[in-house]
Amino acid sequence: MFWLLLSALGFSGTASATVIERLEAAVNDQVVLKSDVERFRKTIPLRSQLDPLFGGSPLAKEGEKATDSEILEFLIDERIILQQFPMSDADVESEINSIQANNHLTRDQLKQAIAAQGFDYDDYFRLIRVGAAKRNLIDREIRTKVSVSEDDIRNYYYHTFAKGQPAPKAYQVEIVTQSDKLKIEEARRALDRGATFSEIAKKYSDDSSADTGGDLGTLSDDQLNRGLREQLKKMKVGETSPILGTAKTKYFFVRLAAIKSADDQRIKAVEDRIRAELAGGEYQRQLQLWLERQRQVAYIHRAGEAPIAGLPKGT
């Protein structure tokens, strides 16, 4: 039966029998209890820290809003992983000792830190076991199958990350700055007389870019302040602006050396974020493929399902 009964008078079937636990599922030779589902819901924040396969899962996104049946399926999968990659109590103790050493904590200090978050040490111990088993699964079965190429990153950027956004621009900008208004005016006149921008920058500019001829490199829209961005949008390639700024901000003028697509710069800026997101999704996909194979050969029976052929009724 999918109920565990405790009776003060023994297992007599009398009215004094009290239900103390509900068996939600059997997974090979292990069980998932109603209390396991309830404990899962209460320890989601702790699991988020210790379970390497929880963070990117659909269940993590739902959090405490997840249904009991969704949590049960997750725990069934977890039982399968723990059976395939068992961790003894000694293994778990070794993991915890390493954590203590890395954080310079005694066992009592670790327990106090766990209690301060509102969790029991037993929950911590159990989730360290879960986390270690899942890391073994990742290392042995999944990691080598996860690869994110540059093409994957670009395709995700264009078709998902930046979909519907206007094509961004980037500006190759050269600048001359001066706190002295007379000197900036002299520099501008020298430019008008035919000196190159690079020569003017090296001679007059007090900006750190002076040694490279005033070259600021290629800047995307979001790297420019609003005033300079609007100024550059009005300019043609090769054109130099009038003198801008004030004594307080410094005087300056800029030359628009080139206009480029800013996609390369933007892709580079978000590359790590995209790579992590794609890798996380691929880890979840490979995990599901592995679990599907394991489920095909596992004995799994949930509360309320029809009896399995060959087994007595009520089991």
XYZ file of C-alpha atoms in Angstrom:
315
model
C 0.000 0.000 0.000
C 1.143 3.560 -0.588
C 0.618 4.410 3.088
C 2.870 3.721 6.034
C 0.914 3.134 9.240
C 1.942 3.279 12.857
C -0.349 1.881 15.552
C -0.018 2.086 19.274
C -1.448 -1.453 19.364
C 0.691 -2.850 16.573
C -0.299 -3.295 12.926
C -3.762 -4.547 13.860
C -5.800 -2.495 11.402
C -7.820 -1.046 14.283
C -9.079 2.544 14.526
C -6.041 3.377 16.676
C -3.746 3.174 13.606
C -2.340 6.597 12.661
C -0.989 7.620 9.294
C 2.491 9.077 9.850
C 3.843 9.178 6.309
C 2.801 8.824 2.719
C 4.839 6.986 0.134
C 4.718 9.066 -3.068
C 6.882 6.903 -5.334
C 9.209 3.928 -5.444
C 12.382 4.215 -7.500
C 14.104 0.856 -7.794
C 14.899 -0.007 -4.138
C 14.366 3.519 -2.786
C 11.291 5.595 -2.001
C 10.169 9.209 -2.195
C 7.994 10.242 0.736
C 5.500 13.061 1.157
C 7.909 14.590 3.674
C 10.618 14.635 0.979
C 8.400 16.800 -1.218
C 7.620 19.112 1.687
C 11.288 19.338 2.673
C 12.242 20.129 -0.925
C 9.901 23.105 -0.965
C 11.289 24.441 2.327
C 14.935 24.087 1.308
C 14.826 25.568 -2.189
C 17.185 28.471 -1.267
C 19.740 26.034 0.164
C 19.408 23.747 -2.844
C 20.050 26.727 -5.125
C 23.465 27.057 -3.461
C 24.446 23.372 -3.389
C 22.744 21.591 -6.317
C 24.666 22.230 -9.585
C 21.782 21.022 -11.752
C 18.986 22.927 -10.026
C 19.754 26.533 -10.997
C 19.019 26.238 -14.717
C 16.091 23.867 -14.390
C 12.440 24.757 -15.084
C 11.678 23.874 -11.470
C 14.118 26.508 -10.212
C 12.270 29.177 -12.205
C 8.979 28.171 -10.587
C 10.480 27.958 -7.102
C 7.907 27.587 -4.336
C 5.105 27.867 -6.918
C 6.015 24.446 -8.313
C 3.375 21.758 -7.891
C 3.903 18.659 -5.759
C 3.861 16.501 -8.897
C 6.625 18.595 -10.505
C 8.743 18.301 -7.375
C 8.070 14.566 -7.222
C 9.354 14.040 -10.767
C 12.501 16.008 -9.915
C 13.055 13.873 -6.821
C 12.511 10.674 -8.816
C 15.250 11.794 -11.204
C 17.422 12.653 -8.215
C 16.998 9.171 -6.750
C 18.160 7.734 -10.079
C 21.266 9.944 -10.074
C 22.117 9.042 -6.475
C 21.772 5.350 -7.306
C 24.081 5.654 -10.315
C 26.611 7.881 -8.513
C 26.390 6.867 -4.841
C 28.145 8.974 -2.212
C 28.927 7.348 1.129
C 28.701 9.254 4.394
C 32.505 9.292 4.428
C 32.515 10.895 0.956
C 30.102 13.558 2.152
C 32.194 14.203 5.272
C 35.234 14.672 3.041
C 33.328 17.230 0.930
C 32.250 19.132 4.035
C 35.767 19.064 5.487
C 37.051 20.640 2.264
C 34.380 23.346 2.461
C 35.349 24.070 6.074
C 39.056 24.248 5.209
C 38.480 26.556 2.224
C 36.359 28.892 4.345
C 38.426 28.582 7.527
C 35.452 27.312 9.538
C 35.091 24.807 12.326
C 32.190 22.352 12.220
C 30.370 24.339 14.900
C 30.836 27.580 12.934
C 29.538 25.895 9.779
C 26.465 24.634 11.650
C 25.853 28.103 13.039
C 26.061 29.616 9.548
C 23.576 27.046 8.233
C 21.205 27.665 11.156
C 21.440 31.422 10.557
C 19.919 30.814 7.118
C 17.079 28.871 8.722
C 18.177 25.353 7.738
C 19.147 22.178 9.580
C 22.583 20.594 9.316
C 20.861 17.353 8.209
C 19.405 19.211 5.200
C 22.861 20.591 4.432
C 24.454 17.138 4.695
C 21.817 15.643 2.417
C 22.216 18.354 -0.226
C 26.013 18.098 -0.137
C 25.509 14.420 -1.026
C 23.134 15.405 -3.837
C 25.492 18.073 -5.161
C 28.519 15.766 -5.156
C 26.609 13.000 -6.967
C 25.404 15.431 -9.616
C 28.895 16.855 -10.138
C 30.100 13.299 -10.749
C 27.317 12.865 -13.296
C 28.330 16.122 -15.003
C 32.015 15.186 -15.093
C 31.536 11.626 -16.325
C 28.489 11.791 -18.593
C 27.603 15.354 -19.584
C 30.499 17.835 -19.679
C 32.227 16.367 -22.740
C 28.949 16.539 -24.692
C 28.400 20.257 -24.047
C 30.026 22.632 -26.514
C 29.134 26.227 -27.443
C 30.697 27.512 -30.679
C 31.169 31.090 -31.884
C 28.434 30.443 -34.457
C 26.102 29.344 -31.658
C 26.777 32.619 -29.844
C 26.213 34.761 -32.946
C 23.026 32.915 -33.901
C 21.651 33.350 -30.394
C 22.612 37.023 -30.381
C 20.895 37.843 -33.698
C 17.854 35.583 -33.373
C 17.136 35.873 -29.646
C 19.227 38.341 -27.673
C 19.012 41.306 -30.077
C 15.937 40.278 -32.056
C 13.820 43.290 -33.028
C 16.390 45.823 -31.899
C 17.583 48.496 -34.355
C 20.980 47.795 -35.896
C 23.458 49.462 -33.518
C 26.311 51.647 -34.708
C 29.820 52.199 -33.436
C 31.944 55.257 -34.015
C 35.698 55.414 -34.439
C 36.492 58.703 -32.707
C 39.555 60.916 -32.394
C 39.711 63.722 -29.844
C 41.708 66.774 -28.781
C 41.085 68.159 -25.283
C 42.385 71.234 -23.474
C 41.539 73.006 -20.231
C 42.946 76.217 -21.774
C 40.430 77.823 -24.149
C 43.118 79.767 -26.045
C 45.108 76.608 -26.706
C 42.067 74.651 -27.957
C 41.232 77.526 -30.317
C 44.831 77.576 -31.546
C 44.679 73.827 -32.134
C 41.440 74.160 -34.120
C 42.943 76.888 -36.324
C 46.033 74.753 -36.957
C 43.772 71.942 -38.093
C 41.941 74.283 -40.447
C 45.291 75.333 -41.926
C 45.980 71.744 -42.989
C 47.735 69.966 -40.131
C 46.615 66.382 -39.599
C 44.414 65.518 -36.653
C 47.120 63.187 -35.319
C 49.700 65.974 -35.369
C 47.335 68.387 -33.614
C 46.475 65.838 -30.915
C 50.093 65.046 -30.165
C 51.004 68.751 -29.988
C 48.021 70.271 -28.181
C 45.862 67.628 -26.484
C 46.133 67.001 -22.749
C 44.076 63.788 -23.040
C 45.732 60.412 -22.416
C 45.050 59.569 -26.076
C 47.432 62.282 -27.285
C 50.308 59.825 -27.812
C 48.160 57.804 -30.236
C 47.033 60.876 -32.170
C 43.829 61.295 -30.155
C 42.426 57.899 -31.154
C 39.715 56.771 -28.692
C 39.051 53.564 -30.590
C 35.616 52.343 -31.622
C 32.786 53.285 -29.263
C 29.222 51.996 -29.367
C 26.173 54.161 -28.671
C 25.931 53.007 -25.075
C 29.568 53.917 -24.401
C 28.996 57.567 -25.338
C 27.331 60.257 -23.277
C 24.165 61.658 -24.793
C 25.653 64.968 -25.958
C 28.589 63.422 -27.793
C 26.387 60.704 -29.272
C 24.009 63.283 -30.732
C 26.941 65.299 -32.073
C 28.469 62.285 -33.835
C 25.138 61.354 -35.398
C 25.091 64.758 -37.125
C 28.612 64.372 -38.532
C 29.913 62.730 -41.688
C 32.901 60.423 -41.727
C 36.085 62.503 -41.822
C 34.377 65.590 -40.423
C 35.608 67.455 -37.320
C 33.262 69.026 -34.828
C 33.396 72.628 -33.625
C 34.907 73.262 -30.196
C 32.663 71.759 -27.528
C 32.660 71.632 -23.752
C 33.334 74.234 -21.082
C 36.130 75.271 -18.759
C 34.557 73.025 -16.135
C 34.412 69.916 -18.339
C 37.421 70.840 -20.528
C 37.199 72.082 -24.075
C 37.450 69.550 -26.874
C 36.704 68.772 -30.490
C 36.344 65.383 -32.132
C 36.831 63.853 -35.539
C 34.593 61.058 -36.800
C 37.089 58.677 -38.399
C 34.649 55.875 -39.276
C 31.225 54.417 -38.613
C 30.966 50.677 -38.091
C 28.417 48.145 -37.001
C 28.539 47.855 -33.237
C 27.432 44.237 -33.309
C 30.939 42.878 -32.843
C 31.484 45.072 -29.805
C 28.085 44.210 -28.360
C 28.534 40.509 -28.981
C 31.900 40.660 -27.242
C 30.342 42.498 -24.298
C 27.642 39.846 -23.789
C 29.571 36.814 -25.049
C 30.205 35.299 -21.613
C 26.579 35.796 -20.619
C 25.310 34.147 -23.817
C 27.829 31.304 -23.565
C 26.759 30.581 -19.977
C 23.065 30.649 -20.933
C 23.562 28.334 -23.923
C 25.788 25.986 -21.931
C 23.218 25.869 -19.132
C 20.500 24.959 -21.600
C 22.683 22.278 -23.185
C 23.537 20.830 -19.778
C 19.816 20.518 -19.063
C 19.203 18.903 -22.482
C 21.992 16.380 -22.031
C 20.777 15.679 -18.492
C 17.270 14.949 -19.750
C 18.637 12.604 -22.441
C 20.645 10.746 -19.802
C 17.673 10.547 -17.443
C 15.378 9.285 -20.208
C 17.784 6.411 -20.832
C 17.961 5.611 -17.119
C 14.189 5.780 -16.658
C 13.723 3.193 -19.400
C 15.511 0.566 -17.303
C 14.439 1.716 -13.824
C 11.496 0.519 -11.755
C 9.384 3.609 -11.031
C 5.951 3.456 -9.450
C 3.980 6.466 -8.206
C 1.184 6.617 -5.672
C -2.200 6.175 -7.349
C -0.896 4.384 -10.434
C -2.352 1.052 -11.451
C -0.627 -1.980 -9.900
C 2.244 -3.377 -11.933
C 1.508 -6.770 -13.477
C 2.786 -9.633 -11.364
C 2.790 -7.649 -8.080
C 0.156 -8.070 -5.350
C -2.621 -5.479 -5.164
C -1.941 -2.511 -2.922
C 1.871 -2.518 -3.387
